[in-house]
Amino acid sequence: MGKAVIINGNPSQVSRLNGMIQYVEQRLLQAGIEIEHIRVAELPAEDLIKAKFDSEAILHANKKVEEAEAIVIASPVYKAAYTGVLKTYLDLLPQKGLAGKIILPLFIGGTIAHLLSIDYALKPVLSALGSRHILGGVYAVDTWITRNEQEGYHLSEDLIHRLDEAVTEFAEEIKRRTELLLERVE
């Protein structure tokens, strides 16, 4: 039905954000959406820090973004904004690298006080990269997600409800975009 890329801007591999990402990925797969991943912290640090636009790893990641109809951008909130490692990757996208993409932000933080970090920190950068279709996104407080050694993550009912609404809207937008592209081809 469509293709989405999940850009995980978390520098830590052990994070409650993974619970949100896994839940969203599962729901998108159920909706028939193909998923690719970019784990920014796994890209070569030197390529990110030295802005090596011609790096094979960066070019490969950017190709995933280019080929997708939709992008999930996930990050914890540090110091009232998304992570620096995510920003270094976004800086390496082409100037209009998000033009025509449907964007779903997923943020997690230690307090509700950073709720507006999606609107004030992320959205201006996404707009500068050409994005015009940015969904409201989901901000979660980390206490809404607990880790369970056997079962992975447990999300609060309220968070599940909010993620379900966001994923439904995201999937519907991807479906509309895919149908529109198919009509143009025919």
Short mmCIF file of C-alpha atoms in Angstrom, two decimals:
data_model
loop_
_atom_site.label_atom_id
_atom_site.label_comp_id
_atom_site.label_asym_id
_atom_site.label_seq_id
_atom_site.Cartn_x
_atom_site.Cartn_y
_atom_site.Cartn_z
CA MET A 1 0.00 0.00 0.00
CA GLY A 2 2.86 2.37 0.68
CA LYS A 3 6.26 2.75 2.20
CA ALA A 4 7.32 4.50 5.39
CA VAL A 5 10.70 5.08 6.98
CA ILE A 6 11.10 5.29 10.73
CA ILE A 7 13.93 7.65 11.61
CA ASN A 8 14.96 6.84 15.17
CA GLY A 9 16.91 9.77 16.59
CA ASN A 10 17.58 8.13 19.93
CA PRO A 11 21.27 7.82 20.86
CA SER A 12 20.39 5.06 23.34
CA GLN A 13 19.42 1.54 22.29
CA VAL A 14 17.65 1.01 25.61
CA SER A 15 14.81 3.50 25.77
CA ARG A 16 11.08 3.58 26.35
CA LEU A 17 10.86 5.33 22.98
CA ASN A 18 11.46 1.87 21.50
CA GLY A 19 8.10 0.80 22.95
CA MET A 20 6.36 3.56 20.99
CA ILE A 21 8.30 2.77 17.82
CA GLN A 22 7.57 -0.96 18.05
CA TYR A 23 3.87 -0.33 18.62
CA VAL A 24 3.62 2.07 15.67
CA GLU A 25 5.61 -0.25 13.43
CA GLN A 26 3.34 -3.19 14.28
CA ARG A 27 0.23 -1.14 13.51
CA LEU A 28 1.67 0.13 10.21
CA LEU A 29 2.59 -3.39 9.13
CA GLN A 30 -0.97 -4.49 9.95
CA ALA A 31 -2.19 -1.70 7.66
CA GLY A 32 -0.06 -3.10 4.83
CA ILE A 33 2.61 -0.42 4.92
CA GLU A 34 6.18 -1.44 4.20
CA ILE A 35 8.65 -0.22 6.83
CA GLU A 36 12.31 0.72 6.60
CA HIS A 37 14.45 1.94 9.50
CA ILE A 38 17.14 4.53 9.93
CA ARG A 39 18.75 4.35 13.36
CA VAL A 40 20.70 7.56 13.34
CA ALA A 41 23.01 6.52 16.20
CA GLU A 42 24.14 3.59 14.05
CA LEU A 43 25.30 5.83 11.20
CA PRO A 44 29.05 6.54 11.23
CA ALA A 45 29.67 9.27 13.82
CA GLU A 46 32.41 10.88 11.75
CA ASP A 47 30.09 11.11 8.74
CA LEU A 48 27.45 12.83 10.86
CA ILE A 49 29.74 15.20 12.75
CA LYS A 50 31.84 16.17 9.75
CA ALA A 51 28.77 16.49 7.50
CA LYS A 52 29.99 14.00 4.92
CA PHE A 53 27.17 14.37 2.40
CA ASP A 54 28.89 11.89 0.09
CA SER A 55 29.25 9.15 2.70
CA GLU A 56 27.97 5.79 1.50
CA ALA A 57 26.01 5.30 4.74
CA ILE A 58 24.42 8.76 4.53
CA LEU A 59 23.57 8.34 0.85
CA HIS A 60 21.97 4.95 1.63
CA ALA A 61 19.90 6.45 4.46
CA ASN A 62 18.86 9.39 2.30
CA LYS A 63 17.81 6.99 -0.48
CA LYS A 64 15.42 5.31 1.98
CA VAL A 65 13.88 8.70 2.75
CA GLU A 66 13.64 9.57 -0.94
CA GLU A 67 11.83 6.32 -1.79
CA ALA A 68 9.27 6.56 1.02
CA GLU A 69 5.89 8.25 0.89
CA ALA A 70 5.91 8.82 4.63
CA ILE A 71 8.35 9.35 7.48
CA VAL A 72 8.04 8.67 11.21
CA ILE A 73 10.51 10.82 13.14
CA ALA A 74 11.07 9.54 16.68
CA SER A 75 13.19 11.15 19.37
CA PRO A 76 13.49 11.62 23.09
CA VAL A 77 13.41 15.22 24.25
CA TYR A 78 16.65 16.52 25.74
CA LYS A 79 16.96 20.15 26.84
CA ALA A 80 13.52 21.05 25.37
CA ALA A 81 14.28 19.72 21.87
CA TYR A 82 14.93 16.56 19.92
CA THR A 83 18.38 14.95 20.09
CA GLY A 84 21.50 16.42 18.58
CA VAL A 85 22.23 13.21 16.72
CA LEU A 86 18.85 13.51 14.96
CA LYS A 87 19.64 17.11 14.02
CA THR A 88 23.01 16.11 12.55
CA TYR A 89 21.24 13.61 10.31
CA LEU A 90 18.47 16.03 9.29
CA ASP A 91 21.22 18.48 8.32
CA LEU A 92 22.51 15.88 5.83
CA LEU A 93 19.21 15.46 4.00
CA PRO A 94 18.96 17.30 0.67
CA GLN A 95 17.50 20.83 0.95
CA LYS A 96 14.01 19.66 -0.10
CA GLY A 97 14.51 16.07 1.06
CA LEU A 98 11.14 15.94 2.85
CA ALA A 99 9.07 17.62 0.12
CA GLY A 100 5.93 15.62 -0.58
CA LYS A 101 6.40 13.38 2.48
CA ILE A 102 3.80 12.73 5.15
CA ILE A 103 5.49 13.14 8.53
CA LEU A 104 4.46 11.63 11.88
CA PRO A 105 6.54 12.85 14.85
CA LEU A 106 6.86 10.63 17.96
CA PHE A 107 8.53 12.24 20.97
CA ILE A 108 9.05 11.11 24.54
CA GLY A 109 10.23 13.13 27.51
CA GLY A 110 10.46 13.11 31.27
CA THR A 111 7.71 15.67 31.79
CA ILE A 112 4.64 17.06 30.06
CA ALA A 113 6.40 20.46 30.12
CA HIS A 114 8.11 19.59 26.81
CA LEU A 115 4.85 18.81 25.01
CA LEU A 116 5.34 21.65 22.53
CA SER A 117 8.84 20.54 21.51
CA ILE A 118 7.36 18.96 18.36
CA ASP A 119 5.80 22.27 17.33
CA TYR A 120 8.59 24.62 18.33
CA ALA A 121 11.76 22.57 17.81
CA LEU A 122 11.02 19.98 15.11
CA LYS A 123 8.39 21.43 12.79
CA PRO A 124 10.43 24.49 11.68
CA VAL A 125 13.31 22.23 10.62
CA LEU A 126 10.96 19.85 8.79
CA SER A 127 9.39 22.82 7.00
CA ALA A 128 12.84 24.04 5.97
CA LEU A 129 13.39 20.60 4.43
CA GLY A 130 10.29 21.00 2.27
CA SER A 131 7.73 19.15 4.38
CA ARG A 132 4.23 20.57 4.13
CA HIS A 133 2.24 17.63 5.51
CA ILE A 134 3.28 17.22 9.15
CA LEU A 135 0.74 15.45 11.32
CA GLY A 136 0.22 16.54 14.93
CA GLY A 137 2.33 13.69 16.26
CA VAL A 138 2.35 12.03 19.64
CA TYR A 139 4.26 13.22 22.69
CA ALA A 140 4.53 10.77 25.60
CA VAL A 141 5.84 11.09 29.11
CA ASP A 142 8.27 8.25 29.81
CA THR A 143 6.28 7.08 32.85
CA TRP A 144 3.48 6.09 30.44
CA ILE A 145 5.70 3.24 29.21
CA THR A 146 7.15 0.49 31.37
CA ARG A 147 9.70 -2.12 30.43
CA ASN A 148 8.94 -5.77 31.00
CA GLU A 149 11.87 -8.16 30.58
CA GLN A 150 9.72 -10.93 29.06
CA GLU A 151 7.18 -8.95 27.06
CA GLY A 152 9.09 -5.86 25.99
CA TYR A 153 7.14 -2.69 26.70
CA HIS A 154 3.79 -1.93 28.26
CA LEU A 155 2.12 1.28 27.08
CA SER A 156 -0.58 3.06 29.06
CA GLU A 157 -4.12 2.81 27.68
CA ASP A 158 -4.21 6.55 26.99
CA LEU A 159 -0.96 6.39 25.04
CA ILE A 160 -2.19 3.37 23.04
CA HIS A 161 -5.36 5.29 22.17
CA ARG A 162 -3.38 8.35 21.04
CA LEU A 163 -0.95 6.22 19.01
CA ASP A 164 -3.85 4.34 17.40
CA GLU A 165 -5.45 7.62 16.31
CA ALA A 166 -2.16 8.95 14.95
CA VAL A 167 -1.33 5.72 13.09
CA THR A 168 -4.83 5.53 11.61
CA GLU A 169 -4.53 9.09 10.27
CA PHE A 170 -0.99 8.40 9.03
CA ALA A 171 -2.03 5.17 7.25
CA GLU A 172 -5.05 6.88 5.67
CA GLU A 173 -2.83 9.68 4.36
CA ILE A 174 -0.36 7.15 2.95
CA LYS A 175 -3.21 5.26 1.29
CA ARG A 176 -4.57 8.48 -0.25
CA ARG A 177 -1.13 9.47 -1.49
CA THR A 178 -0.51 6.00 -2.97
CA GLU A 179 -3.92 5.97 -4.71
CA LEU A 180 -3.27 9.44 -6.13
CA LEU A 181 0.11 8.35 -7.50
CA LEU A 182 -1.44 5.24 -9.06
CA GLU A 183 -4.14 7.35 -10.73
CA ARG A 184 -1.47 9.60 -12.23
CA VAL A 185 0.40 6.58 -13.64
CA GLU A 186 -2.76 5.17 -15.25
#
